[in-house]
PDB file of C-alpha atoms in Angstrom:
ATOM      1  CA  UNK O   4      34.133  -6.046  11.908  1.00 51.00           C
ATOM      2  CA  UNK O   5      31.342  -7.944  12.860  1.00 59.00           C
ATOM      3  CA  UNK O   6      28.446  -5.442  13.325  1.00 93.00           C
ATOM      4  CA  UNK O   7      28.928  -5.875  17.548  1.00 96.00           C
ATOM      5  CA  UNK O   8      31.048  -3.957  19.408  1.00 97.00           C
ATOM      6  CA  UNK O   9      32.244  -4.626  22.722  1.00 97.00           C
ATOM      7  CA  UNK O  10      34.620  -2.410  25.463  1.00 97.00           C
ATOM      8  CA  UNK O  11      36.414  -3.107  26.999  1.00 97.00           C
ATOM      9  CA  UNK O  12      38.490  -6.180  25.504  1.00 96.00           C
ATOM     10  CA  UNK O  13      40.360  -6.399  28.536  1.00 96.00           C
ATOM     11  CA  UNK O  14      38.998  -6.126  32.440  1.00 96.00           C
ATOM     12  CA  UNK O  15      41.042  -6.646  35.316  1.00 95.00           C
ATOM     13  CA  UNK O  16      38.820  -5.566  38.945  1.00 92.00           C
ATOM     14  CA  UNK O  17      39.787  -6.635  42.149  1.00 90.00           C
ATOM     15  CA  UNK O  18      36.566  -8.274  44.270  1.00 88.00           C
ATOM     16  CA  UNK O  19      35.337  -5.235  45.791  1.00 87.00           C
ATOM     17  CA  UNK O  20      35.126  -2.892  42.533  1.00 88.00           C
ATOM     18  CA  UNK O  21      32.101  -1.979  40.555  1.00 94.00           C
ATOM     19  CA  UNK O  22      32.782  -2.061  36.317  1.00 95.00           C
ATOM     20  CA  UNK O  23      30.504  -2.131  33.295  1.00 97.00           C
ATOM     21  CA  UNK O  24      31.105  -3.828  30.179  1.00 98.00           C
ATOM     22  CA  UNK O  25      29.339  -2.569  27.658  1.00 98.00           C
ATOM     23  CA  UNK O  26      28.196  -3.845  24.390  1.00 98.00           C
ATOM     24  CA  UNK O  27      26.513  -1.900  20.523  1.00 97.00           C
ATOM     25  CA  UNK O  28      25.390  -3.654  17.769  1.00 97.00           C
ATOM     26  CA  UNK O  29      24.944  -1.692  14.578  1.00 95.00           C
ATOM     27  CA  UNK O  30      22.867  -4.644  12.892  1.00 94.00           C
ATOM     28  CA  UNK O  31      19.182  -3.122  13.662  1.00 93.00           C
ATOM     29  CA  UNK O  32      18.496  -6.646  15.492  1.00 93.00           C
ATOM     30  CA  UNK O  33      15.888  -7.069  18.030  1.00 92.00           C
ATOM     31  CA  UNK O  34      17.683  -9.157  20.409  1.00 92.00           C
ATOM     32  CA  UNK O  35      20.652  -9.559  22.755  1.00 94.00           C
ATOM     33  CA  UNK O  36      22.503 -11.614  24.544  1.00 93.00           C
ATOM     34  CA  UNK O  37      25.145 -11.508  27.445  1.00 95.00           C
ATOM     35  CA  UNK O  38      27.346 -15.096  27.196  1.00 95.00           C
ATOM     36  CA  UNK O  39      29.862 -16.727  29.122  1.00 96.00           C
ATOM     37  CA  UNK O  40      32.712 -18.265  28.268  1.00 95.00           C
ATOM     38  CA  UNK O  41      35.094 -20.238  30.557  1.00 93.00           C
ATOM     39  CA  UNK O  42      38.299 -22.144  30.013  1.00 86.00           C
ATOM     40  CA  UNK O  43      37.702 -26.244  29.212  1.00 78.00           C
ATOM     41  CA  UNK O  44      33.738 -25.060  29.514  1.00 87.00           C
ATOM     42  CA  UNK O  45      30.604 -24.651  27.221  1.00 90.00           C
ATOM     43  CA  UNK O  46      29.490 -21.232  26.899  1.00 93.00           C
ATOM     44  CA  UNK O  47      26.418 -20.296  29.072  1.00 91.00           C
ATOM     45  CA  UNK O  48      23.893 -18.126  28.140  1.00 90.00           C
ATOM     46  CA  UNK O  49      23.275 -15.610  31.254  1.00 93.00           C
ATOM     47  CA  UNK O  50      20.906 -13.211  29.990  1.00 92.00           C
ATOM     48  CA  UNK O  51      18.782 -12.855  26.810  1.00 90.00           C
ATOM     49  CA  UNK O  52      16.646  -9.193  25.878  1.00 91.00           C
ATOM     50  CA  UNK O  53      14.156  -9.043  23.242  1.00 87.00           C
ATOM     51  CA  UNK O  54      12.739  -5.652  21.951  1.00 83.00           C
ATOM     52  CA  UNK O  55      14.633  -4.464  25.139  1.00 81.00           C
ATOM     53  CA  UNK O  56      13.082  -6.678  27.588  1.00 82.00           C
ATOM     54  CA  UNK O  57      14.719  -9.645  29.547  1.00 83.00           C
ATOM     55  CA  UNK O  58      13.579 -12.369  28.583  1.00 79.00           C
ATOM     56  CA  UNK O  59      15.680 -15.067  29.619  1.00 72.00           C
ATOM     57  CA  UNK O  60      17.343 -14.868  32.910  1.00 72.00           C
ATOM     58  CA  UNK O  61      19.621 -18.235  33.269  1.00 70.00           C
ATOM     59  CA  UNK O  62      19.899 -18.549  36.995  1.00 84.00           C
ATOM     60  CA  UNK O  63      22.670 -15.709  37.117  1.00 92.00           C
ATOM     61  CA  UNK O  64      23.945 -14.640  40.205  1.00 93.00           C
ATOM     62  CA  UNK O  65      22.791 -11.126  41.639  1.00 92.00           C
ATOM     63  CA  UNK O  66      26.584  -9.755  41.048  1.00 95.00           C
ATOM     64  CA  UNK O  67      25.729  -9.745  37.712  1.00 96.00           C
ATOM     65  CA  UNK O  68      23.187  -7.051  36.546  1.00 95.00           C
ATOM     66  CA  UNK O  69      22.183  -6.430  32.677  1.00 95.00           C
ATOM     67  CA  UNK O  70      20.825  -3.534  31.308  1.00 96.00           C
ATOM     68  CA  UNK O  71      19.260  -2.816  27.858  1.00 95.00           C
ATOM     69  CA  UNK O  72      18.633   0.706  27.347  1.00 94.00           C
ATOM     70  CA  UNK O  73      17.284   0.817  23.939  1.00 93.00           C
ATOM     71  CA  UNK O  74      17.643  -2.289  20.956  1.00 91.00           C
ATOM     72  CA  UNK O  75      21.100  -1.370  20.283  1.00 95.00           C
ATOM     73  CA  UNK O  76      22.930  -1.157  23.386  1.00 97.00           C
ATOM     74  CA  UNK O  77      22.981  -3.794  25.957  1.00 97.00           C
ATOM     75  CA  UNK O  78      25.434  -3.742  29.371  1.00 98.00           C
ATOM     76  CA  UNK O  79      26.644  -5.710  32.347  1.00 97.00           C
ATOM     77  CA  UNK O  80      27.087  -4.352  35.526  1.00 97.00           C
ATOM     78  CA  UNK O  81      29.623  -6.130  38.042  1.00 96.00           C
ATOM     79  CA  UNK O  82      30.009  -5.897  41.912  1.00 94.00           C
ATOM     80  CA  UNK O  83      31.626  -7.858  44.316  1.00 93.00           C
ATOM     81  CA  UNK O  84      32.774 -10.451  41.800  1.00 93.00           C
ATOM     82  CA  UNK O  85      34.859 -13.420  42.724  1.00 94.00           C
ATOM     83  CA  UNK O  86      37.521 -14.935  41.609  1.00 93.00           C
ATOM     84  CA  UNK O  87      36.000 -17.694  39.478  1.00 93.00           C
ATOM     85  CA  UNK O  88      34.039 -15.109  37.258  1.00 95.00           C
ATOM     86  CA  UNK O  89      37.254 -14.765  35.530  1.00 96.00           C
ATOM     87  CA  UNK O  90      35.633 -15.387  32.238  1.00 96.00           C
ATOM     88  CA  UNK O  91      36.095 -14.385  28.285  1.00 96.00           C
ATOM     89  CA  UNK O  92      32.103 -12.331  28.179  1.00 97.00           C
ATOM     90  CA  UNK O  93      30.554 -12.599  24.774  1.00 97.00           C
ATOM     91  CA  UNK O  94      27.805 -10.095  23.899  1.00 97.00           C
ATOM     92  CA  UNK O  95      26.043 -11.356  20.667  1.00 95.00           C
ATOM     93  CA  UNK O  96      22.694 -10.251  18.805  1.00 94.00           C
ATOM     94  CA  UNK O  97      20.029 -11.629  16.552  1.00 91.00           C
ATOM     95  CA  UNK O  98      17.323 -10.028  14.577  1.00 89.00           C
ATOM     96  CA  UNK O  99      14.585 -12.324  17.038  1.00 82.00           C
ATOM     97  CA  UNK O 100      14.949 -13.840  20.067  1.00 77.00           C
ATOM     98  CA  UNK O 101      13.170 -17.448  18.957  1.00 73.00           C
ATOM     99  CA  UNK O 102      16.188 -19.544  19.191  1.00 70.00           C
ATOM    100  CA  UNK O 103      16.479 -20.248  15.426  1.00 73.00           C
ATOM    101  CA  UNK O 104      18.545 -17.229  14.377  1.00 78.00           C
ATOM    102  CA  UNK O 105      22.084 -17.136  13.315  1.00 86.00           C
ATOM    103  CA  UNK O 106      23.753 -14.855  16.546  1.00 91.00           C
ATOM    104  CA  UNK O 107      26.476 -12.197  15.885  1.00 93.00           C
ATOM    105  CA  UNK O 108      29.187 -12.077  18.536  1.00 95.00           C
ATOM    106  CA  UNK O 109      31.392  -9.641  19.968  1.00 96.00           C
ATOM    107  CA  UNK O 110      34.690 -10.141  20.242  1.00 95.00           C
ATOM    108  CA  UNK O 111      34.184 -10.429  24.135  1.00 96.00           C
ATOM    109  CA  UNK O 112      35.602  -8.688  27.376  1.00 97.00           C
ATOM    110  CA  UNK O 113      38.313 -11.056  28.715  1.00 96.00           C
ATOM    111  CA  UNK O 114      37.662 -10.156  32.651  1.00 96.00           C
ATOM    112  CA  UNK O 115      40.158 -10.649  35.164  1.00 95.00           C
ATOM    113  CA  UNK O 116      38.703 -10.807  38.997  1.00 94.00           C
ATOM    114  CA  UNK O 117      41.668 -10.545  41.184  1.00 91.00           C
TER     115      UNK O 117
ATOM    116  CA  UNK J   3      24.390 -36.374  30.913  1.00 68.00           C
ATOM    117  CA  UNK J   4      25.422 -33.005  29.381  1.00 76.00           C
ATOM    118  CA  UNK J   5      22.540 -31.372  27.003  1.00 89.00           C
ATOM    119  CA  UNK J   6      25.122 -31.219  24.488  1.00 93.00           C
ATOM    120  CA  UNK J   7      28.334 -32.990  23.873  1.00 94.00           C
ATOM    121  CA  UNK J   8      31.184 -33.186  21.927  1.00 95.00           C
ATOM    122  CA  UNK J   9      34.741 -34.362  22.010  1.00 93.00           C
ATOM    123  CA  UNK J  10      36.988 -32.077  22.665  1.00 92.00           C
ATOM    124  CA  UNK J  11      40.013 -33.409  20.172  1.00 91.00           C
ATOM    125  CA  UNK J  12      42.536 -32.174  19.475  1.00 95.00           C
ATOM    126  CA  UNK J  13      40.907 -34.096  16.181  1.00 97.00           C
ATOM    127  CA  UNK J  14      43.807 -33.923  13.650  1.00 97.00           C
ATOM    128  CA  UNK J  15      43.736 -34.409  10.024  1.00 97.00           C
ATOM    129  CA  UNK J  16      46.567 -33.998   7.351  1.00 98.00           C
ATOM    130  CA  UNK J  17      45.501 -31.098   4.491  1.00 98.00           C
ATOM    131  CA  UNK J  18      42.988 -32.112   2.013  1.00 97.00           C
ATOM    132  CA  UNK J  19      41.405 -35.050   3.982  1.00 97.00           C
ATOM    133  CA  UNK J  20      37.843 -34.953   5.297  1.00 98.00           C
ATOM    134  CA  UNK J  21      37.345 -33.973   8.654  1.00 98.00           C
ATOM    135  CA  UNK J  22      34.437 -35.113  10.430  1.00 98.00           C
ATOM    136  CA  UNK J  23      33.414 -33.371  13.668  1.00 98.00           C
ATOM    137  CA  UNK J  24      29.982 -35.012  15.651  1.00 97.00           C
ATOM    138  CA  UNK J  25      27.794 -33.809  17.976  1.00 97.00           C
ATOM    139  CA  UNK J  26      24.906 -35.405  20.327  1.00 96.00           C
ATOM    140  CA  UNK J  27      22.283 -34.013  22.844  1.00 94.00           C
ATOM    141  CA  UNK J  28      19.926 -34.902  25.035  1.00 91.00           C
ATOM    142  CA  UNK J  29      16.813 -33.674  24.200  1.00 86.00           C
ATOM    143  CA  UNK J  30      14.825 -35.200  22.035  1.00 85.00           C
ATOM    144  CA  UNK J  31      12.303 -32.233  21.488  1.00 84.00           C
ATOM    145  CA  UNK J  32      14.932 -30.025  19.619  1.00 85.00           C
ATOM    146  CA  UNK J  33      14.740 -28.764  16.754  1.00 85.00           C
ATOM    147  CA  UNK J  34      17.234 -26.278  15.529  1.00 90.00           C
ATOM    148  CA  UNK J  35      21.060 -26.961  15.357  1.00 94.00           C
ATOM    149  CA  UNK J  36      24.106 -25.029  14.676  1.00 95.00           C
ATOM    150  CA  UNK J  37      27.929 -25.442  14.071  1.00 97.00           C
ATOM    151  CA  UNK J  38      29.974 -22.509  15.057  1.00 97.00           C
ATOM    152  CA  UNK J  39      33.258 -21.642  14.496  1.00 97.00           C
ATOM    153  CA  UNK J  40      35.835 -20.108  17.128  1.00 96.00           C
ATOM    154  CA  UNK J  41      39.577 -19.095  16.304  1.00 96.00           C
ATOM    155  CA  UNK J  42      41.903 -19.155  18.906  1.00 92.00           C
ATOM    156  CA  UNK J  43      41.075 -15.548  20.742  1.00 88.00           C
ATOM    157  CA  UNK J  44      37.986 -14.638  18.775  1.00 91.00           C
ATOM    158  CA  UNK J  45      34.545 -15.072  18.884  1.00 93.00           C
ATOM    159  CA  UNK J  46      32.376 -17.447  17.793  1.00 95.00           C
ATOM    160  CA  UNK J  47      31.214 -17.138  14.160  1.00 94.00           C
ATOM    161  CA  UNK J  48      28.327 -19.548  12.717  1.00 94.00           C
ATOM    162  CA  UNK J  49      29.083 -21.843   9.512  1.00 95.00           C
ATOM    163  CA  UNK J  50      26.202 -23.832   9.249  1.00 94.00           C
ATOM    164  CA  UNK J  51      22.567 -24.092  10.472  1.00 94.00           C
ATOM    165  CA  UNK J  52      20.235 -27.465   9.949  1.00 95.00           C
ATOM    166  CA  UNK J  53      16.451 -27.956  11.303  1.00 92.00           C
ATOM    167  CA  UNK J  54      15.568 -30.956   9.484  1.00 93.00           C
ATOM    168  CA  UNK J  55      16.634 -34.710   9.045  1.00 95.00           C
ATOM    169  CA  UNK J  56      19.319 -35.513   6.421  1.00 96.00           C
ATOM    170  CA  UNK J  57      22.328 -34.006   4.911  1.00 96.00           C
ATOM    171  CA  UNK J  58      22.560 -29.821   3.836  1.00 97.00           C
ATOM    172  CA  UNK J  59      26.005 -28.644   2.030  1.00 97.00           C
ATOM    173  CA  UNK J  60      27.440 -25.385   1.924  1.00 96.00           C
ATOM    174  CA  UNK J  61      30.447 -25.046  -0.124  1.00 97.00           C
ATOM    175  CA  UNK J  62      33.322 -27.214   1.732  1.00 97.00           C
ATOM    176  CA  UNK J  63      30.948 -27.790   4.842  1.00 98.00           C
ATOM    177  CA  UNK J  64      28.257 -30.721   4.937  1.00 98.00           C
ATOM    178  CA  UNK J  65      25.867 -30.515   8.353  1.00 97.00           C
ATOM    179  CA  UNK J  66      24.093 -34.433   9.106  1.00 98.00           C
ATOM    180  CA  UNK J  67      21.734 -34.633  11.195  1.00 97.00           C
ATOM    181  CA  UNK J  68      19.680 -37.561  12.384  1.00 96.00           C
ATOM    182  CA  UNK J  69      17.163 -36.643  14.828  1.00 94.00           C
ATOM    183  CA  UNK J  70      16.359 -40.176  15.681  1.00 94.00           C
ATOM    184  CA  UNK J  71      19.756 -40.673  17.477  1.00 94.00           C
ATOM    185  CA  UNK J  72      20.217 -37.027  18.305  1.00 94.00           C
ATOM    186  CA  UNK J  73      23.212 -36.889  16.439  1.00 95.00           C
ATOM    187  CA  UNK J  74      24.661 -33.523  14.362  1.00 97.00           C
ATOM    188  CA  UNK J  75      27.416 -33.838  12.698  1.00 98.00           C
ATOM    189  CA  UNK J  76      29.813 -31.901  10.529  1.00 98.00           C
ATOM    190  CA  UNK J  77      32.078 -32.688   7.758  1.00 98.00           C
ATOM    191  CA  UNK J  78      34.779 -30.214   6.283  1.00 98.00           C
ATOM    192  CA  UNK J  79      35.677 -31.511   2.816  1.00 98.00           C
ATOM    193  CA  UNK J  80      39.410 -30.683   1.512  1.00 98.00           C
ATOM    194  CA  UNK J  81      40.343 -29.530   4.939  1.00 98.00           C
ATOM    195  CA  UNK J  82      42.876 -26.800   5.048  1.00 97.00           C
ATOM    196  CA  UNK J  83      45.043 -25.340   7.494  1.00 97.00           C
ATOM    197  CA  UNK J  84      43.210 -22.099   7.539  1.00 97.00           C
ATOM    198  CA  UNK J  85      40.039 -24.421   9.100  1.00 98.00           C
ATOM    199  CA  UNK J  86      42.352 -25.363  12.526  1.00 98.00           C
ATOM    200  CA  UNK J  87      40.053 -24.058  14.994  1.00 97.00           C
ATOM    201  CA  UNK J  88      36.916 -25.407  17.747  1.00 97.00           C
ATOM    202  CA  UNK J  89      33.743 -26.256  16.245  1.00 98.00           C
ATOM    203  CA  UNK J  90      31.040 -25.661  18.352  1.00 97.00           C
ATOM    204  CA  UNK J  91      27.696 -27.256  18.281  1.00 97.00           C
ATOM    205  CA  UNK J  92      24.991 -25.297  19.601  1.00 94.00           C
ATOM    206  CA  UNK J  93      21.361 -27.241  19.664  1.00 92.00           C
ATOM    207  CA  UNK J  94      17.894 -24.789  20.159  1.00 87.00           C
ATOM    208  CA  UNK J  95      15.742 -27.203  22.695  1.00 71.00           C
ATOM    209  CA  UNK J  96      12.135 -26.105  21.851  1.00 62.00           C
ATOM    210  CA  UNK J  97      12.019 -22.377  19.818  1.00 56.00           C
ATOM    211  CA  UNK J  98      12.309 -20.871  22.700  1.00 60.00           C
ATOM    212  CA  UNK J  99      15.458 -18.466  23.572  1.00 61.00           C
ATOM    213  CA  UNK J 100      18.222 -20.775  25.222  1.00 74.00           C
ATOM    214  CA  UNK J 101      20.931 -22.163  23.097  1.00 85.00           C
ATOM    215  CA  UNK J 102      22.529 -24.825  24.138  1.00 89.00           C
ATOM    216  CA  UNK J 103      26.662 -24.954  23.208  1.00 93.00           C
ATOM    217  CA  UNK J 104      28.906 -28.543  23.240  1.00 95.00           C
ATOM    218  CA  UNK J 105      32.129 -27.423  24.628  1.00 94.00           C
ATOM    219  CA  UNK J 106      33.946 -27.848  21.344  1.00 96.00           C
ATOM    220  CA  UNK J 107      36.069 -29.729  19.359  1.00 97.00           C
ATOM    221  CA  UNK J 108      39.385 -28.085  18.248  1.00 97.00           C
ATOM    222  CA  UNK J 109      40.458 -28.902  15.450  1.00 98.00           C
ATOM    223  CA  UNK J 110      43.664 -29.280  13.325  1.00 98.00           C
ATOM    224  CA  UNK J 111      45.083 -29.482   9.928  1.00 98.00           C
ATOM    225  CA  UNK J 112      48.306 -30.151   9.579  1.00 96.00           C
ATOM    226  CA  UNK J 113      50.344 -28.838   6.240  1.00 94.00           C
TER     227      UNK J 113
END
């Protein structure tokens, strides 16, 4: 158990749905992080909250919307997505959002876009 | 030229040999790097974090780095099978919020 909990671990939404994948951390961090992972490809930071404000926004595409209701929950809302969003999404938290923290991961919502 | 790169193996090494697993990036101005570890179908965990020139041990694991040729390395002492996984270099460019991730070099260790 690592502290960050993630549903659901599996996703499968055809193009024209609307899902939310939701992530908890029970660590009492102050920051969070929605990641990417693709096959053969680095993972990519999309969104980064601190004291539940974004503060990072990596060029994301508007189909993609975060949330961060209080410093413990964190989600992704998804519309519209397209077929090469198929990704493994990693939700991961730190205790501050400097960049020099170790980060805890999730174990990820593998999402399907059909 | 990608921020940060690595080769993605498979890098294979019999059990109880060193492994050595390296790491480069682009931007001269970091100045925090990590090594994570992935399994096959989990998530990253970190290992090892280094800020500062030279060589820091931790148990089986020794992180290099050498900011001069923005090179991070990692070296597994005594590998064993139970270490077969991708190691993933993640560089911090200026102590600000983005981490940057290599795409990983998967490793094996072969009984």
């Amino acid at each position: 158990e690592t502290g960050v909990t993630q549903t659901p671990r599996h996703l499968v939404m055809g193009m024209t749905n609307k899902k939310s994948l939701k992530c908890e951390q029970h660590l009492g961090h102050n920051a969070m992080y929605w990641y990417k992972q693709s096959a053969k490809k680095p993972l990519e930071l999309m969104f980064v909250y601190s004291l539940e404000e974004r503060v990072e926004n990596n060029s994301v595409p508007s189909r993609f919307s975060p949330e961060c209701p209080n410093s413990s929950h964190l989600f992704l809302h998804l519309h519209t997505l397209q077929p090469e969003d198929s990704a493994l999404y990693l939700c991961a938290s730190s205790h501050e959002a400097d960049g020099n923290e170790k980060l805890f991961f999730g174990s990820g919502t593998q999402l399907s876009v059909l | 030229q990608k921020e940060v790169e690595q080769n993605s193996g498979p890098l294979s090494v019999p059990e109880g040999a060193i492994a050595s697993l390296n790491c480069t990036y682009s931007d001269r101005v970091s100045q925090s790097f990590f090594w994570y570890r992935q399994y096959s179908g989990k998530s990253p965990e970190l290992i090892m974090s280094i800020y500062s020139n030279g060589d820091k041990e931790d148990g089986r694991f020794t992180a290099q780095l050498n900011k001069a040729s923005q090179y991070v390395s990692l070296l597994i002492r005594d590998s064993q099978p139970s270490d077969s996984a991708t190691y993933l270099c993640a560089v911090n460019k200026n102590a600000g919020n983005m981490l940057t991730f290599g795409g990983g070099t998967r490793l094996m260790v072969k009984p």
